[in-house]
């Protein structure tokens, strides 16, 4: 709170000196100027803390002002580091020890801000900097992610930044991080499903050939399955909303490869679940129903099983339909396609025979097997960092 005293005095002539002007004044009152925190800042800081992101306050304000603001922002009370000459005299090792969650650096110069960014980066941190002034530009440019406030930023700050927050709201940063984490998680899930399904369909086609049996699927059947695997699954996973637990987990190490151990395990799990459920169904059909029923049973079993396994891959399998209509829509479309292909003349056009009652029993058994395998997949699948 910056305070100015206002006083007045009637003069017959202009005072000769400032000291003369300040004599005999009558106090009119005090003016207080506050620069309050914007709405939602404490909640955003709390959300970022839960997400494993440390917050350090670096400001040009005086130490008392900075400390009071930090407390209102929800940061833990700690020692305030003095910037300027005092910080310049501090060794890099001592400065590094001070830069922890809740640290406050007051009276910071542009050089101080830049040094803080580089000190954090030197110990392996990924650093985001928010700012709006010319004095923030060096730190914004050096940060891994420079974030400028769009409405009040100087042109130089916006040019130096990587991102511009158009509404000047700090909580938007927390929202963006949650969105980024959700996008990364859904991409990993979609890729695990997609590659796992590709491996599985190769097994479904290749295993009978290895055993000296005819291929269970013709090229036209594979094209039909690809439409649901590629287009349907992609739309369903992309449309998934944010997972509320995304901000309760620690950040994923950006140095880790995309195809890390957990991703490869997820691909292998999807492939195993689909390959076992559909291959066994196909082989049973060939043994007990006759060769002409194998493509019919295989394509129907696949259309049902691959949506079941995809549901197990979701971050929230019990998500309401209205939250992501694409997922249940894709499932209904796949099951409907299976029914149409094996019970109507549409199947005749692609070389499928009509499914009889026993064929439906085998298809249902394959679907039940897929449900069981998907439940096991769900239990052991982990594509996100461990919750904090």
Tab-separated table of C-alpha atoms in Angstrom:
chain	number	residue	atom	x	y	z
A	1	UNK	CA	0.000	0.000	0.000
A	2	UNK	CA	1.724	3.181	-1.168
A	3	UNK	CA	0.729	6.233	0.882
A	4	UNK	CA	0.988	9.914	-0.019
A	5	UNK	CA	0.300	12.798	2.353
A	6	UNK	CA	-1.564	15.764	0.872
A	7	UNK	CA	-1.232	19.239	2.413
A	8	UNK	CA	-2.001	22.829	1.391
A	9	UNK	CA	-1.055	26.430	2.143
A	10	UNK	CA	-2.056	29.754	0.639
A	11	UNK	CA	0.952	31.699	-0.653
A	12	UNK	CA	1.374	35.341	-1.565
A	13	UNK	CA	4.463	34.633	-3.613
A	14	UNK	CA	6.443	31.706	-4.911
A	15	UNK	CA	8.706	30.286	-2.161
A	16	UNK	CA	12.395	30.759	-2.741
A	17	UNK	CA	13.301	27.196	-1.728
A	18	UNK	CA	11.638	23.830	-1.251
A	19	UNK	CA	12.221	24.171	2.483
A	20	UNK	CA	10.274	27.446	2.520
A	21	UNK	CA	7.451	25.802	0.551
A	22	UNK	CA	7.063	23.065	3.153
A	23	UNK	CA	6.579	25.386	6.102
A	24	UNK	CA	3.162	26.009	7.639
A	25	UNK	CA	1.295	23.380	5.615
A	26	UNK	CA	-2.178	22.184	6.656
A	27	UNK	CA	-2.661	18.400	6.362
A	28	UNK	CA	-5.570	17.603	4.056
A	29	UNK	CA	-5.377	13.833	4.268
A	30	UNK	CA	-3.648	10.628	3.191
A	31	UNK	CA	-3.982	8.827	-0.134
A	32	UNK	CA	-3.390	5.066	-0.281
A	33	UNK	CA	-2.663	3.308	-3.576
A	34	UNK	CA	-3.017	-0.470	-3.644
A	35	UNK	CA	-2.004	-2.839	-6.414
A	36	UNK	CA	-4.015	-5.879	-5.249
A	37	UNK	CA	-3.628	-9.425	-6.445
A	38	UNK	CA	-5.901	-10.336	-9.270
A	39	UNK	CA	-8.769	-12.685	-8.672
A	40	UNK	CA	-7.887	-16.362	-8.528
A	41	UNK	CA	-4.139	-15.992	-7.925
A	42	UNK	CA	-4.037	-17.877	-4.565
A	43	UNK	CA	-6.089	-20.717	-6.057
A	44	UNK	CA	-3.802	-20.870	-9.101
A	45	UNK	CA	-0.670	-20.938	-6.939
A	46	UNK	CA	-2.198	-23.756	-4.888
A	47	UNK	CA	-3.065	-25.721	-8.030
A	48	UNK	CA	0.454	-25.294	-9.392
A	49	UNK	CA	1.935	-26.392	-6.073
A	50	UNK	CA	-0.210	-29.533	-6.103
A	51	UNK	CA	1.015	-30.165	-9.637
A	52	UNK	CA	4.629	-30.189	-8.463
A	53	UNK	CA	5.455	-26.713	-9.780
A	54	UNK	CA	7.378	-24.390	-7.463
A	55	UNK	CA	6.569	-20.684	-7.447
A	56	UNK	CA	9.194	-17.995	-6.808
A	57	UNK	CA	8.232	-14.329	-6.584
A	58	UNK	CA	10.694	-11.872	-8.126
A	59	UNK	CA	9.704	-8.219	-8.006
A	60	UNK	CA	11.038	-4.702	-8.022
A	61	UNK	CA	8.933	-3.790	-4.983
A	62	UNK	CA	10.322	-3.162	-1.523
A	63	UNK	CA	10.908	-6.158	0.740
A	64	UNK	CA	7.910	-5.550	3.029
A	65	UNK	CA	5.554	-5.039	0.104
A	66	UNK	CA	6.857	-8.159	-1.629
A	67	UNK	CA	6.553	-10.292	1.513
A	68	UNK	CA	2.975	-9.166	2.186
A	69	UNK	CA	1.964	-9.828	-1.419
A	70	UNK	CA	3.552	-13.291	-1.360
A	71	UNK	CA	1.525	-14.240	1.723
A	72	UNK	CA	-1.691	-13.071	0.076
A	73	UNK	CA	-0.795	-15.142	-2.990
A	74	UNK	CA	-0.681	-18.246	-0.817
A	75	UNK	CA	3.078	-18.718	-0.781
A	76	UNK	CA	4.727	-20.016	2.412
A	77	UNK	CA	6.280	-17.364	4.632
A	78	UNK	CA	10.031	-17.336	4.157
A	79	UNK	CA	13.037	-15.076	4.073
A	80	UNK	CA	13.040	-12.266	1.544
A	81	UNK	CA	16.171	-12.061	-0.593
A	82	UNK	CA	17.295	-8.517	-1.344
A	83	UNK	CA	18.114	-7.837	-4.981
A	84	UNK	CA	20.468	-5.310	-6.511
A	85	UNK	CA	23.913	-4.925	-4.952
A	86	UNK	CA	23.122	-7.412	-2.177
A	87	UNK	CA	22.223	-10.144	-4.666
A	88	UNK	CA	25.208	-9.307	-6.864
A	89	UNK	CA	27.463	-10.008	-3.884
A	90	UNK	CA	25.819	-13.412	-3.281
A	91	UNK	CA	27.611	-16.471	-4.637
A	92	UNK	CA	25.880	-18.741	-7.120
A	93	UNK	CA	25.838	-21.567	-4.561
A	94	UNK	CA	24.179	-19.386	-1.914
A	95	UNK	CA	21.662	-18.044	-4.418
A	96	UNK	CA	20.824	-21.560	-5.580
A	97	UNK	CA	20.072	-22.560	-1.976
A	98	UNK	CA	17.665	-19.621	-1.610
A	99	UNK	CA	15.664	-20.430	-4.745
A	100	UNK	CA	13.028	-22.784	-3.333
A	101	UNK	CA	9.235	-22.797	-3.457
A	102	UNK	CA	7.916	-19.612	-1.856
A	103	UNK	CA	11.160	-17.671	-2.137
A	104	UNK	CA	10.740	-13.905	-2.555
A	105	UNK	CA	13.318	-11.674	-4.244
A	106	UNK	CA	12.658	-7.955	-3.695
A	107	UNK	CA	14.108	-4.893	-5.441
A	108	UNK	CA	15.206	-7.180	-8.266
A	109	UNK	CA	16.939	-5.678	-11.287
A	110	UNK	CA	16.701	-7.059	-14.837
A	111	UNK	CA	20.148	-8.591	-14.326
A	112	UNK	CA	18.931	-10.279	-11.117
A	113	UNK	CA	15.954	-11.822	-12.913
A	114	UNK	CA	18.156	-13.161	-15.680
A	115	UNK	CA	20.631	-14.597	-13.174
A	116	UNK	CA	17.845	-16.340	-11.260
A	117	UNK	CA	16.581	-17.998	-14.450
A	118	UNK	CA	20.036	-19.227	-15.370
A	119	UNK	CA	20.749	-20.465	-11.838
A	120	UNK	CA	17.564	-22.536	-11.855
A	121	UNK	CA	18.316	-23.907	-15.307
A	122	UNK	CA	21.853	-24.829	-14.233
A	123	UNK	CA	20.463	-27.216	-11.639
A	124	UNK	CA	18.185	-28.873	-14.201
A	125	UNK	CA	14.916	-27.013	-13.614
A	126	UNK	CA	12.477	-26.120	-16.392
A	127	UNK	CA	11.754	-22.446	-15.834
A	128	UNK	CA	8.700	-20.402	-16.794
A	129	UNK	CA	8.776	-16.638	-16.278
A	130	UNK	CA	5.816	-14.270	-16.263
A	131	UNK	CA	6.288	-10.565	-16.849
A	132	UNK	CA	4.994	-7.491	-18.628
A	133	UNK	CA	7.697	-4.828	-18.548
A	134	UNK	CA	10.863	-3.947	-20.437
A	135	UNK	CA	12.888	-5.016	-17.398
A	136	UNK	CA	11.375	-8.511	-17.651
A	137	UNK	CA	12.463	-9.032	-21.262
A	138	UNK	CA	15.891	-10.638	-20.601
A	139	UNK	CA	14.388	-13.192	-18.198
A	140	UNK	CA	11.448	-13.870	-20.542
A	141	UNK	CA	13.831	-14.558	-23.414
A	142	UNK	CA	16.121	-16.806	-21.361
A	143	UNK	CA	13.347	-18.871	-19.741
A	144	UNK	CA	12.279	-22.231	-21.104
A	145	UNK	CA	8.805	-20.689	-21.365
A	146	UNK	CA	8.462	-16.914	-21.320
A	147	UNK	CA	4.904	-15.791	-20.579
A	148	UNK	CA	3.876	-12.183	-21.221
A	149	UNK	CA	0.651	-10.585	-20.079
A	150	UNK	CA	-1.030	-9.470	-23.282
A	151	UNK	CA	-3.166	-6.507	-22.213
A	152	UNK	CA	-0.585	-4.601	-20.222
A	153	UNK	CA	2.735	-5.910	-21.563
A	154	UNK	CA	5.190	-3.732	-23.389
A	155	UNK	CA	5.959	-4.611	-26.989
A	156	UNK	CA	9.445	-5.751	-25.988
A	157	UNK	CA	8.067	-8.149	-23.356
A	158	UNK	CA	5.635	-9.696	-25.841
A	159	UNK	CA	8.379	-10.085	-28.448
A	160	UNK	CA	10.715	-11.761	-25.938
A	161	UNK	CA	8.059	-14.169	-24.651
A	162	UNK	CA	7.063	-17.565	-26.020
A	163	UNK	CA	3.410	-17.223	-24.963
A	164	UNK	CA	1.078	-14.285	-24.446
A	165	UNK	CA	-1.795	-14.553	-21.960
A	166	UNK	CA	-4.444	-12.440	-23.612
A	167	UNK	CA	-6.665	-12.031	-20.532
A	168	UNK	CA	-3.797	-11.082	-18.162
A	169	UNK	CA	-5.129	-13.673	-15.695
A	170	UNK	CA	-2.567	-15.720	-13.784
A	171	UNK	CA	-5.029	-18.636	-13.349
A	172	UNK	CA	-4.989	-19.007	-17.143
A	173	UNK	CA	-1.438	-20.328	-16.790
A	174	UNK	CA	-2.615	-23.118	-14.463
A	175	UNK	CA	-5.436	-23.907	-16.894
A	176	UNK	CA	-2.980	-24.062	-19.789
A	177	UNK	CA	-0.685	-26.427	-17.878
A	178	UNK	CA	-3.618	-28.709	-17.051
A	179	UNK	CA	-4.631	-28.666	-20.711
A	180	UNK	CA	-1.089	-29.448	-21.815
A	181	UNK	CA	-0.817	-32.366	-19.422
A	182	UNK	CA	-4.157	-33.722	-20.569
A	183	UNK	CA	-3.154	-33.405	-24.232
A	184	UNK	CA	0.124	-35.229	-23.584
A	185	UNK	CA	-1.604	-38.006	-21.634
A	186	UNK	CA	-4.329	-38.490	-24.243
A	187	UNK	CA	-1.746	-38.544	-27.022
A	188	UNK	CA	0.164	-41.285	-25.203
A	189	UNK	CA	-3.054	-43.256	-24.691
A	190	UNK	CA	-4.103	-42.857	-28.318
A	191	UNK	CA	-0.681	-43.895	-29.629
A	192	UNK	CA	-0.574	-46.887	-27.272
A	193	UNK	CA	-3.979	-48.016	-28.488
A	194	UNK	CA	-3.229	-47.347	-32.142
A	195	UNK	CA	0.124	-49.154	-32.237
A	196	UNK	CA	-1.154	-51.953	-30.003
A	197	UNK	CA	-4.112	-52.497	-32.332
A	198	UNK	CA	-1.770	-52.593	-35.341
A	199	UNK	CA	0.347	-55.275	-33.680
A	200	UNK	CA	-2.790	-57.198	-32.682
A	201	UNK	CA	-4.293	-57.245	-36.167
A	202	UNK	CA	-0.976	-58.481	-37.524
A	203	UNK	CA	-1.131	-61.360	-35.021
A	204	UNK	CA	-4.775	-62.090	-35.848
A	205	UNK	CA	-3.912	-62.380	-39.556
A	206	UNK	CA	-0.470	-63.955	-39.182
A	207	UNK	CA	-1.145	-66.644	-36.564
A	208	UNK	CA	-3.505	-68.717	-38.752
A	209	UNK	CA	-0.995	-68.517	-41.602
A	210	UNK	CA	1.749	-69.828	-39.326
A	211	UNK	CA	-0.572	-72.688	-38.347
A	212	UNK	CA	-1.237	-73.479	-42.001
A	213	UNK	CA	-4.773	-72.077	-41.969
A	214	UNK	CA	-6.372	-69.585	-44.389
A	215	UNK	CA	-6.242	-65.888	-43.537
A	216	UNK	CA	-9.293	-64.941	-41.477
A	217	UNK	CA	-9.607	-61.528	-43.108
A	218	UNK	CA	-9.581	-60.352	-46.709
A	219	UNK	CA	-8.055	-56.973	-47.660
A	220	UNK	CA	-11.501	-55.338	-47.809
A	221	UNK	CA	-12.180	-56.497	-44.238
A	222	UNK	CA	-8.912	-54.950	-43.043
A	223	UNK	CA	-9.877	-51.649	-44.674
A	224	UNK	CA	-13.191	-51.681	-42.780
A	225	UNK	CA	-11.415	-52.344	-39.475
A	226	UNK	CA	-8.853	-49.619	-40.213
A	227	UNK	CA	-11.615	-47.047	-40.591
A	228	UNK	CA	-12.723	-47.678	-37.024
A	229	UNK	CA	-9.204	-48.072	-35.614
A	230	UNK	CA	-7.776	-44.963	-37.249
A	231	UNK	CA	-10.576	-42.430	-37.597
A	232	UNK	CA	-12.915	-43.511	-34.817
A	233	UNK	CA	-10.295	-44.049	-32.139
A	234	UNK	CA	-8.429	-40.828	-33.003
A	235	UNK	CA	-11.553	-38.692	-32.695
A	236	UNK	CA	-12.615	-40.429	-29.491
A	237	UNK	CA	-9.299	-39.972	-27.682
A	238	UNK	CA	-8.734	-36.404	-28.891
A	239	UNK	CA	-12.174	-35.352	-27.627
A	240	UNK	CA	-11.480	-36.587	-24.083
A	241	UNK	CA	-11.825	-33.755	-21.530
A	242	UNK	CA	-9.194	-32.850	-18.965
A	243	UNK	CA	-8.538	-35.357	-16.221
A	244	UNK	CA	-9.064	-33.674	-12.809
A	245	UNK	CA	-6.169	-35.729	-11.456
A	246	UNK	CA	-3.765	-34.262	-14.027
A	247	UNK	CA	-2.827	-31.437	-11.664
A	248	UNK	CA	-2.371	-33.806	-8.729
A	249	UNK	CA	0.542	-35.590	-10.342
A	250	UNK	CA	4.135	-34.543	-10.603
A	251	UNK	CA	5.352	-33.248	-13.955
A	252	UNK	CA	6.635	-35.778	-16.455
A	253	UNK	CA	10.384	-35.527	-17.062
A	254	UNK	CA	10.695	-33.882	-20.504
A	255	UNK	CA	13.978	-35.728	-21.029
A	256	UNK	CA	12.166	-39.072	-21.082
A	257	UNK	CA	11.575	-40.579	-24.497
A	258	UNK	CA	7.993	-40.683	-25.733
A	259	UNK	CA	8.240	-44.448	-26.211
A	260	UNK	CA	9.449	-45.073	-22.683
A	261	UNK	CA	8.931	-48.236	-20.651
A	262	UNK	CA	5.355	-47.430	-19.639
A	263	UNK	CA	4.354	-46.572	-23.217
A	264	UNK	CA	5.891	-49.755	-24.621
A	265	UNK	CA	4.173	-51.763	-21.868
A	266	UNK	CA	0.849	-50.133	-22.759
A	267	UNK	CA	1.309	-50.960	-26.448
A	268	UNK	CA	2.171	-54.569	-25.585
A	269	UNK	CA	-0.832	-54.825	-23.237
A	270	UNK	CA	-3.275	-53.549	-25.849
A	271	UNK	CA	-1.781	-55.865	-28.463
A	272	UNK	CA	-1.966	-58.871	-26.143
A	273	UNK	CA	-5.556	-58.191	-25.041
A	274	UNK	CA	-6.856	-57.758	-28.579
A	275	UNK	CA	-4.779	-60.528	-30.135
A	276	UNK	CA	-5.788	-63.103	-27.517
A	277	UNK	CA	-9.491	-62.217	-27.529
A	278	UNK	CA	-9.873	-62.125	-31.318
A	279	UNK	CA	-7.397	-64.850	-32.320
A	280	UNK	CA	-8.904	-67.401	-29.956
A	281	UNK	CA	-12.377	-66.489	-31.209
A	282	UNK	CA	-11.233	-66.843	-34.825
A	283	UNK	CA	-9.527	-70.197	-34.228
A	284	UNK	CA	-12.554	-71.560	-32.365
A	285	UNK	CA	-14.774	-70.485	-35.261
A	286	UNK	CA	-12.505	-72.284	-37.751
A	287	UNK	CA	-12.495	-75.446	-35.659
A	288	UNK	CA	-16.194	-75.674	-34.789
A	289	UNK	CA	-18.147	-73.500	-37.237
A	290	UNK	CA	-16.392	-74.007	-40.547
A	291	UNK	CA	-14.062	-71.906	-42.682
A	292	UNK	CA	-16.855	-69.787	-44.183
A	293	UNK	CA	-17.802	-68.443	-40.721
A	294	UNK	CA	-14.244	-67.415	-39.759
A	295	UNK	CA	-14.218	-63.950	-41.455
A	296	UNK	CA	-17.703	-63.221	-40.120
A	297	UNK	CA	-16.807	-64.106	-36.552
A	298	UNK	CA	-13.370	-62.455	-36.711
A	299	UNK	CA	-14.532	-59.076	-38.004
A	300	UNK	CA	-17.463	-58.910	-35.562
A	301	UNK	CA	-15.301	-59.969	-32.622
A	302	UNK	CA	-12.684	-57.366	-33.536
A	303	UNK	CA	-15.157	-54.496	-33.842
A	304	UNK	CA	-16.551	-55.290	-30.399
A	305	UNK	CA	-13.250	-56.121	-28.682
A	306	UNK	CA	-11.231	-53.134	-29.847
A	307	UNK	CA	-13.772	-50.649	-28.464
A	308	UNK	CA	-13.847	-52.531	-25.150
A	309	UNK	CA	-10.059	-52.313	-24.858
A	310	UNK	CA	-10.165	-48.621	-25.815
A	311	UNK	CA	-12.571	-47.940	-22.933
A	312	UNK	CA	-10.021	-49.502	-20.586
A	313	UNK	CA	-7.437	-47.031	-21.899
A	314	UNK	CA	-9.506	-43.988	-20.907
A	315	UNK	CA	-8.365	-41.875	-17.975
A	316	UNK	CA	-11.974	-41.919	-16.707
A	317	UNK	CA	-13.938	-44.892	-18.094
A	318	UNK	CA	-17.087	-43.794	-16.215
A	319	UNK	CA	-17.106	-40.339	-17.772
A	320	UNK	CA	-20.677	-39.154	-18.521
A	321	UNK	CA	-21.724	-39.482	-22.157
A	322	UNK	CA	-22.254	-35.736	-22.539
A	323	UNK	CA	-18.648	-35.040	-21.501
A	324	UNK	CA	-17.316	-36.804	-24.594
A	325	UNK	CA	-20.022	-38.030	-27.011
A	326	UNK	CA	-17.327	-39.150	-29.460
A	327	UNK	CA	-16.305	-42.161	-27.394
A	328	UNK	CA	-19.716	-43.782	-26.934
A	329	UNK	CA	-20.618	-42.681	-30.470
A	330	UNK	CA	-17.616	-44.539	-31.851
A	331	UNK	CA	-18.481	-47.607	-29.758
A	332	UNK	CA	-22.090	-47.660	-30.933
A	333	UNK	CA	-20.981	-47.179	-34.534
A	334	UNK	CA	-18.513	-50.076	-34.296
A	335	UNK	CA	-21.013	-52.470	-32.697
A	336	UNK	CA	-23.719	-51.423	-35.166
A	337	UNK	CA	-21.323	-52.011	-38.056
A	338	UNK	CA	-20.579	-55.483	-36.701
A	339	UNK	CA	-24.286	-56.342	-36.556
A	340	UNK	CA	-24.992	-54.937	-40.004
A	341	UNK	CA	-22.045	-56.726	-41.617
A	342	UNK	CA	-22.922	-60.169	-40.277
A	343	UNK	CA	-26.726	-60.040	-40.468
A	344	UNK	CA	-27.622	-58.039	-43.601
A	345	UNK	CA	-26.844	-58.085	-47.339
A	346	UNK	CA	-24.166	-55.441	-46.695
A	347	UNK	CA	-21.935	-58.262	-45.476
A	348	UNK	CA	-22.625	-60.234	-48.633
A	349	UNK	CA	-21.081	-57.421	-50.660
A	350	UNK	CA	-17.751	-57.820	-48.841
A	351	UNK	CA	-17.676	-61.601	-48.810
A	352	UNK	CA	-19.169	-62.320	-45.388
A	353	UNK	CA	-21.735	-65.019	-44.658
A	354	UNK	CA	-24.599	-64.484	-42.243
A	355	UNK	CA	-23.860	-65.305	-38.616
A	356	UNK	CA	-25.964	-68.053	-37.123
A	357	UNK	CA	-26.837	-68.489	-33.447
A	358	UNK	CA	-23.693	-70.465	-32.665
A	359	UNK	CA	-21.565	-67.827	-34.402
A	360	UNK	CA	-23.121	-65.154	-32.215
A	361	UNK	CA	-22.310	-67.244	-29.162
A	362	UNK	CA	-18.653	-67.400	-30.209
A	363	UNK	CA	-18.625	-63.648	-30.935
A	364	UNK	CA	-20.148	-62.975	-27.517
A	365	UNK	CA	-17.507	-65.186	-25.890
A	366	UNK	CA	-14.813	-63.158	-27.625
A	367	UNK	CA	-16.381	-59.937	-26.369
A	368	UNK	CA	-16.510	-61.285	-22.814
A	369	UNK	CA	-12.869	-62.333	-23.075
A	370	UNK	CA	-12.012	-58.812	-24.257
A	371	UNK	CA	-13.826	-57.329	-21.243
A	372	UNK	CA	-11.838	-59.533	-18.863
A	373	UNK	CA	-8.537	-58.787	-20.551
A	374	UNK	CA	-9.392	-55.072	-20.646
A	375	UNK	CA	-10.071	-55.159	-16.891
A	376	UNK	CA	-6.614	-56.654	-16.336
A	377	UNK	CA	-5.158	-54.052	-18.703
A	378	UNK	CA	-6.838	-51.253	-16.747
A	379	UNK	CA	-5.488	-52.552	-13.452
A	380	UNK	CA	-1.859	-52.603	-14.483
A	381	UNK	CA	-1.724	-49.803	-17.055
A	382	UNK	CA	0.040	-46.607	-15.961
A	383	UNK	CA	0.875	-43.879	-18.471
A	384	UNK	CA	1.057	-40.865	-16.133
A	385	UNK	CA	3.494	-39.940	-13.370
A	386	UNK	CA	2.681	-41.219	-9.904
A	387	UNK	CA	0.250	-38.917	-7.997
A	388	UNK	CA	1.968	-36.623	-5.541
